[in-house]
PDB file of C-alpha atoms in Angstrom:
ATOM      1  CA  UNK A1431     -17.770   2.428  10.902  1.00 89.00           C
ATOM      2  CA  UNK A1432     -15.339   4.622  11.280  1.00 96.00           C
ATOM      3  CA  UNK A1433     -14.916   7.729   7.953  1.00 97.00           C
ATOM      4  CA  UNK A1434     -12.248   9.378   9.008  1.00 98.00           C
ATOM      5  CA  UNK A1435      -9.292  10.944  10.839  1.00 98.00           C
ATOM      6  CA  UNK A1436     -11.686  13.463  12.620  1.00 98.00           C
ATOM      7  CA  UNK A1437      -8.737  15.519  14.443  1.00 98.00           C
ATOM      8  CA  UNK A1438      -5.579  14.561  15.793  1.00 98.00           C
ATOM      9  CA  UNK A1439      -5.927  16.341  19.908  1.00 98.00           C
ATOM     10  CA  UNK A1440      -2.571  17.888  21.087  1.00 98.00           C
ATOM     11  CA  UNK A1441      -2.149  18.714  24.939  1.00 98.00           C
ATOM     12  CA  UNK A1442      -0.587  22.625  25.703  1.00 98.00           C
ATOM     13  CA  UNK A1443       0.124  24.542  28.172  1.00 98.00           C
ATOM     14  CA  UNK A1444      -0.376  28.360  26.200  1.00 98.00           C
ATOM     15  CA  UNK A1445      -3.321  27.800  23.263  1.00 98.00           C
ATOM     16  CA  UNK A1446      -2.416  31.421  21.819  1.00 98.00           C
ATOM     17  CA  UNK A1447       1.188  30.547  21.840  1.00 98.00           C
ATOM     18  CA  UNK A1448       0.560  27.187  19.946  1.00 98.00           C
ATOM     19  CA  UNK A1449      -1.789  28.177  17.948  1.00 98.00           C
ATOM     20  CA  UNK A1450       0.382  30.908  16.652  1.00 97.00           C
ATOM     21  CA  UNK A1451       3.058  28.542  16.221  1.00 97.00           C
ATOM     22  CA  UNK A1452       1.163  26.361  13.872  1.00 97.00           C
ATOM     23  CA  UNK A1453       0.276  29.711  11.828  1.00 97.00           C
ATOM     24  CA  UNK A1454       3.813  31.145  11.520  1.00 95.00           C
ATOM     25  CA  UNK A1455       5.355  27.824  11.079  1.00 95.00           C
ATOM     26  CA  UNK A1456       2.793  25.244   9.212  1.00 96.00           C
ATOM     27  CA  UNK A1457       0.350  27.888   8.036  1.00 95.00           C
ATOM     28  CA  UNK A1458      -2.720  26.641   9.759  1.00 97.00           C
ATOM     29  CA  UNK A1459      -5.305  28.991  10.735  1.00 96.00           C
ATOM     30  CA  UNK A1460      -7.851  28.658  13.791  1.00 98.00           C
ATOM     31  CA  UNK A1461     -11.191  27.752  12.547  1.00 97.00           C
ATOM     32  CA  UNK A1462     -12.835  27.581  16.213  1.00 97.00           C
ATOM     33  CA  UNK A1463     -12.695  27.741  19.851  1.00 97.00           C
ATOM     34  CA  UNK A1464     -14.321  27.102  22.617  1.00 97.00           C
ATOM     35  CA  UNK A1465     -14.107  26.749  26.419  1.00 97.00           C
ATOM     36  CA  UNK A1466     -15.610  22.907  27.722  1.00 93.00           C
ATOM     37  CA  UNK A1467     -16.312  23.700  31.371  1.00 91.00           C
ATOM     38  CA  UNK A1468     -17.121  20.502  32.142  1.00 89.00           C
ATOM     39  CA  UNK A1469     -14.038  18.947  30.475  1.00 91.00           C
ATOM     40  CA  UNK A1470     -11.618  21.933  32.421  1.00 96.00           C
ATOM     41  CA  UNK A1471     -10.312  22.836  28.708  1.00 97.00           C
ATOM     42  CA  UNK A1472      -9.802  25.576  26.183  1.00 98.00           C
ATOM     43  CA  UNK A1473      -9.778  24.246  22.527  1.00 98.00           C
ATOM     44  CA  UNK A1474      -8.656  25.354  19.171  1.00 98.00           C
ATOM     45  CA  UNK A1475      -9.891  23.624  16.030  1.00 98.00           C
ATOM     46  CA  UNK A1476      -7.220  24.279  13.358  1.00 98.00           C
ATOM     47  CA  UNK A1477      -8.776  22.156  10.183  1.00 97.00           C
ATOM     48  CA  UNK A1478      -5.727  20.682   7.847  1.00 98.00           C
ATOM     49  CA  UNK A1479      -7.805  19.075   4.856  1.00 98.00           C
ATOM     50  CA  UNK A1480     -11.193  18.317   4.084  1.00 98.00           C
ATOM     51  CA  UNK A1481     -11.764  14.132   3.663  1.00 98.00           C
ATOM     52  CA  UNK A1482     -13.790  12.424   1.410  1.00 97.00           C
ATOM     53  CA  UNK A1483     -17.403  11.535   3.680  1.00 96.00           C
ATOM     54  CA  UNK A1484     -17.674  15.264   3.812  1.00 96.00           C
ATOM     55  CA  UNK A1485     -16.114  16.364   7.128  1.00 96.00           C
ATOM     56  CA  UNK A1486     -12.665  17.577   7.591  1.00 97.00           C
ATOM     57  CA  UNK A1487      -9.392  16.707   9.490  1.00 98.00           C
ATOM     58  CA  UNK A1488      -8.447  19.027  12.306  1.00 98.00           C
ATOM     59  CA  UNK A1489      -5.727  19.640  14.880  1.00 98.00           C
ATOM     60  CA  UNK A1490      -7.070  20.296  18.557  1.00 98.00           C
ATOM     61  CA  UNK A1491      -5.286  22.412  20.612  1.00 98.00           C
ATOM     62  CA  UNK A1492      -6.212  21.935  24.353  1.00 98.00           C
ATOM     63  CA  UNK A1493      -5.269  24.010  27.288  1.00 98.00           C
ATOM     64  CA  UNK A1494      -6.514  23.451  30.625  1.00 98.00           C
ATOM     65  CA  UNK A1495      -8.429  25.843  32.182  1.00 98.00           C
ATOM     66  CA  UNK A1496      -8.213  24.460  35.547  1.00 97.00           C
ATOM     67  CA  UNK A1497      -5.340  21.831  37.805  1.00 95.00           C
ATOM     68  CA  UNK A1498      -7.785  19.182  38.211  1.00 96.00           C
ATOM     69  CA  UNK A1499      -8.640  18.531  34.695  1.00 96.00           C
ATOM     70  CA  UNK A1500      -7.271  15.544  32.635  1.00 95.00           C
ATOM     71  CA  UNK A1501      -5.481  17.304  29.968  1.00 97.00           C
ATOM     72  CA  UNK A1502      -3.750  19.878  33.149  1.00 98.00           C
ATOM     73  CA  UNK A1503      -2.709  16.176  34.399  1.00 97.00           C
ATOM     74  CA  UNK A1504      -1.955  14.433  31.557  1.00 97.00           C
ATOM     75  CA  UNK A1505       0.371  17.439  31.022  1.00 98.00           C
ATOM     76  CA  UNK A1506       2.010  17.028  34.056  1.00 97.00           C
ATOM     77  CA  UNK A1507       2.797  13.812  33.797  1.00 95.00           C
ATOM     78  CA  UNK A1508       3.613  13.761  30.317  1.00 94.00           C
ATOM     79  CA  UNK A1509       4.499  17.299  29.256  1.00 97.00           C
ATOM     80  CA  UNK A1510       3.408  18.693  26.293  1.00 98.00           C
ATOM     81  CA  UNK A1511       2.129  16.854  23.072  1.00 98.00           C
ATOM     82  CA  UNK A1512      -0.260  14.195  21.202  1.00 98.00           C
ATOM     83  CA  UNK A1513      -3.036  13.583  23.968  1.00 98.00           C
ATOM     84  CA  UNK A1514      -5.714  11.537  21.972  1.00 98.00           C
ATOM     85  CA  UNK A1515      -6.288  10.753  18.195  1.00 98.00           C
ATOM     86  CA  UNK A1516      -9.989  10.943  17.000  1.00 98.00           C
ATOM     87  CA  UNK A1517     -12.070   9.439  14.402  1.00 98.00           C
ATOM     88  CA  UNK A1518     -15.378  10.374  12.712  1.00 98.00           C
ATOM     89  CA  UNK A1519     -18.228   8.554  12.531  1.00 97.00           C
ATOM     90  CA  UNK A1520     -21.832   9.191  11.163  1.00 96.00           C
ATOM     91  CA  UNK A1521     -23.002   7.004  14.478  1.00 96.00           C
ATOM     92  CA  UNK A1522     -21.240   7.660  17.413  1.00 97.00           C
ATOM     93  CA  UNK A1523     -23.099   5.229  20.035  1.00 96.00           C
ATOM     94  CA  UNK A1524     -23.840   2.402  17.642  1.00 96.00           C
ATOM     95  CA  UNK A1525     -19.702   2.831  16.788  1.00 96.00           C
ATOM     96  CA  UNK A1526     -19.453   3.115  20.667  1.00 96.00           C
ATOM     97  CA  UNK A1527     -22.027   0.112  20.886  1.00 95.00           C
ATOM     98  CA  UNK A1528     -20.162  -1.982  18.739  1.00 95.00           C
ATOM     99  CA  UNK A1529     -16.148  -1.621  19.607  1.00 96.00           C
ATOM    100  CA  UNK A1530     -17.972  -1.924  23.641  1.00 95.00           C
ATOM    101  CA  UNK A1531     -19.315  -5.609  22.801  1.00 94.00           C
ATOM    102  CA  UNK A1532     -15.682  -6.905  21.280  1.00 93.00           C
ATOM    103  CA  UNK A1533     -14.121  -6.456  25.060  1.00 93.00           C
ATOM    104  CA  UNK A1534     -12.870  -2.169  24.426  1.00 97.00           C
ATOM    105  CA  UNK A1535     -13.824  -0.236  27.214  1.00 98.00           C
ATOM    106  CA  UNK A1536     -15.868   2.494  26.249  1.00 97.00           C
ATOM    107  CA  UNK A1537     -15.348   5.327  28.837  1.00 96.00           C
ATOM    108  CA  UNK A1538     -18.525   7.173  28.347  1.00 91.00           C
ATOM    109  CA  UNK A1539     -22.025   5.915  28.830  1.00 85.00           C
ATOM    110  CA  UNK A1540     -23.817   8.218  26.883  1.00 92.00           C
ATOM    111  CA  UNK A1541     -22.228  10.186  24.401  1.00 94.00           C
ATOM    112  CA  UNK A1542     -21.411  14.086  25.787  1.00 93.00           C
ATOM    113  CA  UNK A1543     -21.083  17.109  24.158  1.00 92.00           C
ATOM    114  CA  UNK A1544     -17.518  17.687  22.299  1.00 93.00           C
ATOM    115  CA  UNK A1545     -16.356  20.697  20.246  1.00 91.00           C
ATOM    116  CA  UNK A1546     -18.367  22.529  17.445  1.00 92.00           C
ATOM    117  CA  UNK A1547     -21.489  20.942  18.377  1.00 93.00           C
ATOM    118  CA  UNK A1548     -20.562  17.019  18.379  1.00 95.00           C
ATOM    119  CA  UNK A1549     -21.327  14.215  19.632  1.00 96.00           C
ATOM    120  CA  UNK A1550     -18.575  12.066  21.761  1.00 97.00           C
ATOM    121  CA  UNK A1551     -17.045   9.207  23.782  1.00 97.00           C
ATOM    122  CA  UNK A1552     -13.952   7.747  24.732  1.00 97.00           C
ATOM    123  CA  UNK A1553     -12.270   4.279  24.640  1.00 98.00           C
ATOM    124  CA  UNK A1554     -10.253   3.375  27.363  1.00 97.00           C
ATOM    125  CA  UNK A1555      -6.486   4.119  25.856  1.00 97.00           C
ATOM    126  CA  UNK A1556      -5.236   0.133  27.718  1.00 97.00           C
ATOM    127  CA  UNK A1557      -7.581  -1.047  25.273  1.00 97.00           C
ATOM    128  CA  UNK A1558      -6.824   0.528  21.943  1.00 97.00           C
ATOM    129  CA  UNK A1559      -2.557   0.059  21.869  1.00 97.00           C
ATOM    130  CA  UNK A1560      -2.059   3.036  24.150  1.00 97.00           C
ATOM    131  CA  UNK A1561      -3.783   5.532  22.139  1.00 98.00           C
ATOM    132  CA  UNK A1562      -6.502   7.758  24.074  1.00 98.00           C
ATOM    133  CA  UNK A1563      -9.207   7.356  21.355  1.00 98.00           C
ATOM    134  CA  UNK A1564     -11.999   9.593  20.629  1.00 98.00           C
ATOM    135  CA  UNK A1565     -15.297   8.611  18.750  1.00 98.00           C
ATOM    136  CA  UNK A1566     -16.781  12.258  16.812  1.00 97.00           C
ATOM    137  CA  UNK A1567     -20.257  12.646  15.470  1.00 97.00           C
ATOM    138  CA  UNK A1568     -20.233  16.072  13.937  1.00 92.00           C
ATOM    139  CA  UNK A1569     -23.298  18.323  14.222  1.00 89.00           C
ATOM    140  CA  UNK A1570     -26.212  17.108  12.403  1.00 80.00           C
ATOM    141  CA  UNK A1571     -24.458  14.218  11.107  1.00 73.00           C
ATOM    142  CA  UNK A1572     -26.326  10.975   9.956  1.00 63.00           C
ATOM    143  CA  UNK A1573     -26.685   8.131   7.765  1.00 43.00           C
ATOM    144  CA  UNK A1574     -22.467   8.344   6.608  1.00 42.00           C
ATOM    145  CA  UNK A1575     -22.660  12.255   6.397  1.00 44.00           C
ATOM    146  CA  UNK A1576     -19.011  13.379   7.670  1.00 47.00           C
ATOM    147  CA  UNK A1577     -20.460  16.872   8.746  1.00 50.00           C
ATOM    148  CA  UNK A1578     -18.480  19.753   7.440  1.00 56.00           C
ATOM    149  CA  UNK A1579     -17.742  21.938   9.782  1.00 54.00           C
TER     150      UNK A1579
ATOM    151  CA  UNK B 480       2.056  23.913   2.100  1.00 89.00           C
ATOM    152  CA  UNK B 481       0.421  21.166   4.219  1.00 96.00           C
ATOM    153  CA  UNK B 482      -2.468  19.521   2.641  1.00 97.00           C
ATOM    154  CA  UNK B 483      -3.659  16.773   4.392  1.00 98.00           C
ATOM    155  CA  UNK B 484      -2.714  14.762   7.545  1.00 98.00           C
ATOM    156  CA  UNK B 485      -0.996  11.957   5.738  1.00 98.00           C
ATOM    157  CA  UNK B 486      -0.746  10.124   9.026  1.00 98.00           C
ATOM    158  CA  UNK B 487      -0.417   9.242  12.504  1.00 98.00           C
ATOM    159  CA  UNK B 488       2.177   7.089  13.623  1.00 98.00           C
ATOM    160  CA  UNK B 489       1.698   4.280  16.267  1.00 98.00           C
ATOM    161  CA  UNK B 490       4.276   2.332  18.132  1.00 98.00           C
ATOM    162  CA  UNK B 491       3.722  -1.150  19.223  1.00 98.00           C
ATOM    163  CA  UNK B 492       4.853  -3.553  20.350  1.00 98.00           C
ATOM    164  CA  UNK B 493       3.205  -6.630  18.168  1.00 98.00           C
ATOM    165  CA  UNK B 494       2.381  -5.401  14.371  1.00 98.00           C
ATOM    166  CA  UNK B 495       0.361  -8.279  13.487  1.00 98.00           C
ATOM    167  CA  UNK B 496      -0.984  -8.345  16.883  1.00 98.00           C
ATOM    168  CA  UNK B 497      -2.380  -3.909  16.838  1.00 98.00           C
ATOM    169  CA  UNK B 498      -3.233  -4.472  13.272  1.00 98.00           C
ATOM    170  CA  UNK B 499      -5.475  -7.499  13.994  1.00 97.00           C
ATOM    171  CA  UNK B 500      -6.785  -4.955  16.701  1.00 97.00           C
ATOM    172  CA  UNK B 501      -7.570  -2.557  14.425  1.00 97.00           C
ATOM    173  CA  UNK B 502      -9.217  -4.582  11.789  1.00 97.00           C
ATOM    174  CA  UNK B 503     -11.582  -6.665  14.075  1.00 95.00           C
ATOM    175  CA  UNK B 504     -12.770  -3.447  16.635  1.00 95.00           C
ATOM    176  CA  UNK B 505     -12.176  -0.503  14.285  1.00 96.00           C
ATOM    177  CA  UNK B 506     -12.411  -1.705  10.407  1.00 95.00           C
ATOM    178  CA  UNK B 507      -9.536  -0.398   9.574  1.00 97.00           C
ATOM    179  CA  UNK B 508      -7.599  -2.763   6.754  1.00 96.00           C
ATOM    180  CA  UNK B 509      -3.519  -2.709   6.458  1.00 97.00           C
ATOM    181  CA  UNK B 510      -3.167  -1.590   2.502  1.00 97.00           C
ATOM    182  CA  UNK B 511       1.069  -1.659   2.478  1.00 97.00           C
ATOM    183  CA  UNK B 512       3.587  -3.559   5.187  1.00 98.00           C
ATOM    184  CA  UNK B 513       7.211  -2.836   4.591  1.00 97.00           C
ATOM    185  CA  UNK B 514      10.379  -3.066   6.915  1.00 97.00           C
ATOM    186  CA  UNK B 515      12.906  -0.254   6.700  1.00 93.00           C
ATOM    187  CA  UNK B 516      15.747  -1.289   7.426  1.00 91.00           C
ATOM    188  CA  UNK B 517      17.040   2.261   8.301  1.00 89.00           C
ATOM    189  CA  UNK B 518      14.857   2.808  10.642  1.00 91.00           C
ATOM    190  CA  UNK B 519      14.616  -0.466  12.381  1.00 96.00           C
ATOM    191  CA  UNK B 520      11.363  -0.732  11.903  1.00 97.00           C
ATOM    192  CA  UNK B 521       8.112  -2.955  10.104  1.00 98.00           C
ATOM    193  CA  UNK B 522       5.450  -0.580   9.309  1.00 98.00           C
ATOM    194  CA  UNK B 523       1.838  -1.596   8.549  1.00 98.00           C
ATOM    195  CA  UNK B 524      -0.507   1.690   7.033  1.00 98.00           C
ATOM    196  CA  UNK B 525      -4.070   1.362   7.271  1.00 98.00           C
ATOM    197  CA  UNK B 526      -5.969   3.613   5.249  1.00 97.00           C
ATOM    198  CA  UNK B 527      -8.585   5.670   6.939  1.00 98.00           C
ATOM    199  CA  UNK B 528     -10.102   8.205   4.628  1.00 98.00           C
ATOM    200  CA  UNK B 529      -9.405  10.108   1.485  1.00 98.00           C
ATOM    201  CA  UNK B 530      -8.539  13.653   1.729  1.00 98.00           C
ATOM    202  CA  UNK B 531      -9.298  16.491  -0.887  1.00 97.00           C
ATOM    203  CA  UNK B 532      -6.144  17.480  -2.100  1.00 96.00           C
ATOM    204  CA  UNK B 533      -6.129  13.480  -4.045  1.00 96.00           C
ATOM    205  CA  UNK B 534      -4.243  11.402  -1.101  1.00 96.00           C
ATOM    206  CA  UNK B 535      -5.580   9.899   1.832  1.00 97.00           C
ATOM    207  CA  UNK B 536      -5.191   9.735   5.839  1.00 98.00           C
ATOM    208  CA  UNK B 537      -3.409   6.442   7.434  1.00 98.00           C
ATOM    209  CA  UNK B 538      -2.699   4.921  10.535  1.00 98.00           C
ATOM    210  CA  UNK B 539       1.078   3.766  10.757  1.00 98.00           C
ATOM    211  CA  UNK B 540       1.537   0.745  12.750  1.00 98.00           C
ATOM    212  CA  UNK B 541       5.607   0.802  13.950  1.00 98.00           C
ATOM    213  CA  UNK B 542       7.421  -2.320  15.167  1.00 98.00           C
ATOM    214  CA  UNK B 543      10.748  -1.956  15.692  1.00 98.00           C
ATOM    215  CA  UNK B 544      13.037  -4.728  14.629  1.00 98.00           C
ATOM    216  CA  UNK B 545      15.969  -3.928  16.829  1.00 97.00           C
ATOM    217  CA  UNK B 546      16.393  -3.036  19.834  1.00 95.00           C
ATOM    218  CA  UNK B 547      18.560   0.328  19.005  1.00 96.00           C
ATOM    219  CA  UNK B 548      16.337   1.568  17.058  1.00 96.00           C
ATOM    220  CA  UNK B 549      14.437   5.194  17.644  1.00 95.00           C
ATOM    221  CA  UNK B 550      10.863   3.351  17.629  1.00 97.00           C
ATOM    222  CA  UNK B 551      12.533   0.520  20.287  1.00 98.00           C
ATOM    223  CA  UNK B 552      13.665   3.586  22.585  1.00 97.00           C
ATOM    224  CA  UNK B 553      10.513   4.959  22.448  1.00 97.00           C
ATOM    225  CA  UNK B 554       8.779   2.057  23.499  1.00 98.00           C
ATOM    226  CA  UNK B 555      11.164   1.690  26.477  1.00 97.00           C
ATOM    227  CA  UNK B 556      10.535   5.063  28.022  1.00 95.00           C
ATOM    228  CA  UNK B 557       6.612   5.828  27.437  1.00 94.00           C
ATOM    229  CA  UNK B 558       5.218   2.250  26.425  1.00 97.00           C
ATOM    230  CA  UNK B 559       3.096   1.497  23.539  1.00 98.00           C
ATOM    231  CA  UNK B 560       1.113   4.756  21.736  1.00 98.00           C
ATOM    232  CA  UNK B 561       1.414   7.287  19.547  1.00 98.00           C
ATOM    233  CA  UNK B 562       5.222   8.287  18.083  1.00 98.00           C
ATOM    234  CA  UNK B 563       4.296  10.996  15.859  1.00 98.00           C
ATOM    235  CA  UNK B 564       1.935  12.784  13.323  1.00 98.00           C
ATOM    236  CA  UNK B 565       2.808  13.114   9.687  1.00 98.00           C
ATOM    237  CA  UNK B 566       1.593  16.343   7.187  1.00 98.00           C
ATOM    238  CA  UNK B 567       1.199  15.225   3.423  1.00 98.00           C
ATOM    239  CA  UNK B 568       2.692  18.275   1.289  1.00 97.00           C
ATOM    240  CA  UNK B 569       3.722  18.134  -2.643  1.00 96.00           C
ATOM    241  CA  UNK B 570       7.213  19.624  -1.824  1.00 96.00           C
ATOM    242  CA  UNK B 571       8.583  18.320   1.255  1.00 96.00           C
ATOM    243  CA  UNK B 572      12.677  19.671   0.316  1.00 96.00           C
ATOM    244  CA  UNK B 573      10.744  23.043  -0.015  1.00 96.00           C
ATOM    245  CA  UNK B 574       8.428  22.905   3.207  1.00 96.00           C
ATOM    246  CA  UNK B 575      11.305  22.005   5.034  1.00 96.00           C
ATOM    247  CA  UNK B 576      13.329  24.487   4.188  1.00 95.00           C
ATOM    248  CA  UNK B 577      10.870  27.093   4.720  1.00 95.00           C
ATOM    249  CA  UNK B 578      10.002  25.790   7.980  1.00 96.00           C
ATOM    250  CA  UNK B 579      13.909  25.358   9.176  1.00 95.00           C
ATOM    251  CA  UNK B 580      14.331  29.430   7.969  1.00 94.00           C
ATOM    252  CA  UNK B 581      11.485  30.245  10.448  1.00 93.00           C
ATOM    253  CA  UNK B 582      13.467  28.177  13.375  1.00 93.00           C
ATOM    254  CA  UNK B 583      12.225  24.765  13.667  1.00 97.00           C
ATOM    255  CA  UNK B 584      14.810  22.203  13.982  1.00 98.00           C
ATOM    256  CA  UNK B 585      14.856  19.711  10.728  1.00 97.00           C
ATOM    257  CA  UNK B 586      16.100  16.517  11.523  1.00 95.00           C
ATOM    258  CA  UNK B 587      17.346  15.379   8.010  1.00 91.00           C
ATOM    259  CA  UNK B 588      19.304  17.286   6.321  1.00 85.00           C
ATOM    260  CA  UNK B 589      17.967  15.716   2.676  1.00 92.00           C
ATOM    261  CA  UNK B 590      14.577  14.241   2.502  1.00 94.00           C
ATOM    262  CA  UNK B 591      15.214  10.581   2.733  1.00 93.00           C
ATOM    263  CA  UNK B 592      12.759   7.267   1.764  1.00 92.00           C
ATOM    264  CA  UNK B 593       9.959   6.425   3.336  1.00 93.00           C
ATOM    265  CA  UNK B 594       7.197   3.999   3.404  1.00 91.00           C
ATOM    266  CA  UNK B 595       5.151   3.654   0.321  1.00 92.00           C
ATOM    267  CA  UNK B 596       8.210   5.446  -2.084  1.00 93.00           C
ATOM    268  CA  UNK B 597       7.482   8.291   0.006  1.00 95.00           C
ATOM    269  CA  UNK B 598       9.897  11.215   0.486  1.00 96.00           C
ATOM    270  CA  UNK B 599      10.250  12.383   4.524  1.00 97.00           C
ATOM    271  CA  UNK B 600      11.578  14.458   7.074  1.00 97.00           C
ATOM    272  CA  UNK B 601      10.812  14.807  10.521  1.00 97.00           C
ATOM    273  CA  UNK B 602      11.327  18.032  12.777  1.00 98.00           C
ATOM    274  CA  UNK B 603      12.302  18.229  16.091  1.00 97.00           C
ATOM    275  CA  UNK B 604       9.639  17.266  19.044  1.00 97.00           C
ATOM    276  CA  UNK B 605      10.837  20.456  21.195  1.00 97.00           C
ATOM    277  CA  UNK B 606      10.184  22.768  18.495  1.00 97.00           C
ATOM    278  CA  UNK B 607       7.002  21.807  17.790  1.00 97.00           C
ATOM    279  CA  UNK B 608       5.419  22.044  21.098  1.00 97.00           C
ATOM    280  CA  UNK B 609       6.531  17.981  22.113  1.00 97.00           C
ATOM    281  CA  UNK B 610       4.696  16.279  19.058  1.00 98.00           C
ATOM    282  CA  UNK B 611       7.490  14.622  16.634  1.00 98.00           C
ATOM    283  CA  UNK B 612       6.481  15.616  13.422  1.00 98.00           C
ATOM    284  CA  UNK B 613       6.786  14.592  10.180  1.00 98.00           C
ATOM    285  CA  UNK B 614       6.876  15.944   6.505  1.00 98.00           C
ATOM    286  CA  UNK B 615       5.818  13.317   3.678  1.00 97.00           C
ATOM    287  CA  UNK B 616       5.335  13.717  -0.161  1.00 97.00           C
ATOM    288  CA  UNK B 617       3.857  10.643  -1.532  1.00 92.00           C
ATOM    289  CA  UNK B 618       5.386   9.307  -4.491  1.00 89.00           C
ATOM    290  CA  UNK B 619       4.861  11.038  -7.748  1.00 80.00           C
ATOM    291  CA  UNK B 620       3.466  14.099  -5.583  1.00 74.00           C
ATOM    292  CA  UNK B 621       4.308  17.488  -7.560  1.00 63.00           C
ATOM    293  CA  UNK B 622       2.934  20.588  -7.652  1.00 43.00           C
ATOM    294  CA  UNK B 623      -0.164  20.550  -5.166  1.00 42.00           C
ATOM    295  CA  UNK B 624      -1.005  16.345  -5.856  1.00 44.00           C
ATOM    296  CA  UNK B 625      -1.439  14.637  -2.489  1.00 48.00           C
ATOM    297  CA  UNK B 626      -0.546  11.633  -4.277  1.00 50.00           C
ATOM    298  CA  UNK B 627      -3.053   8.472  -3.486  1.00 57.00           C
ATOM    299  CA  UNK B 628      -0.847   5.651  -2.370  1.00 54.00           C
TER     300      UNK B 628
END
């Protein structure tokens, strides 16, 4: 179901700041970014290795863009760090489907739009051992094609 | 230096109990369990996905065993979720030390054992913008092999 460590999403409050940090310290470079309005967030993909259905593993930096967005409040309340973990699937509401009918609460409906193009939801973090937990379909992804990115 | 996420590491509460989670909603099999004693803690990796430089990604499942121990603290003061994030490198004596001359804070001042015959070090949280993170070479890893456990 699930193919692989998709991206591992980190909560900050300064995205240049961080992201330079992981350059000058780990030596990982920024392979995108984007602003999600709706989500209140800027994002940095910084890709670590590539994995073995064909996609890649990333770090996500996210900085809020405004005070009423979750990651500005999970910040708040938790300061900076590991907000969610992610994993990559080639089916991301049958996977959402499934883990949904064995009692996890699945916190999207339909899957929304996530970073470079993908295709997302979210399981209820009370449900999965604390851990926020993202479900990624990357672009153009189907039939247990990772989706380089 | 880094090569691969090696893995993200998960405190709970119940081993058997997050693993069994794991396995029935997300797939997701346990390939080693070990207790370190060291640490205080029974560890459980599930194997998630290969990763192109010849190791893989895991999850780490962390129990602690008493109630001193860094993983039993942690529980205490944010609950069950996730402790830390682990990057696989070939040389993790020389990442270290590169990383330490550029001001990061390395916890151990020799790479000692960890799970799998793997050699570790962690850095400190508040350098790394409040994610605890770990350094592993897998056993037998030299010279760029990620070493598949």
């Amino acid at each position: 179901m699930f193919t692989r460590i998709d991206h591992v999403g980190i909560a900050c409050r300064d995205l240049d700041a961080t992201a330079e940090f992981y350059r000058t310290a780990f030596g990982f470079e920024v392979a995108h970014e984007e602003v999600n309005e709706e989500q209140g967030v800027r994002e940095a993909m910084l890709r670590v290795n590539g994995t073995d259905d064909g996609g890649a593993s990333y770090l996500q930096l996210l900085e809020p863009t405004r005070e009423d967005s979750p990651v500005a409040k999970f910040l708040a309340k938790n300061g900076e760090g590991v907000h969610h973990v992610a994993f990559g699937t080639s089916d991301v509401a049958g996977a959402a489907g499934a883990i949904g009918g064995r009692g996890v609460r699945v916190l999207d409906a339909e899957p929304r739009h996530g970073t470079m193009d993908s295709l997302i939801t979210f399981l209820h973090p009370k449900d999965c051992g604390g851990v926020l937990t993202e479900l990624v379909q990357a672009r153009g992804a189907t039939g247990g094609d990772g989706g380089e990115r």
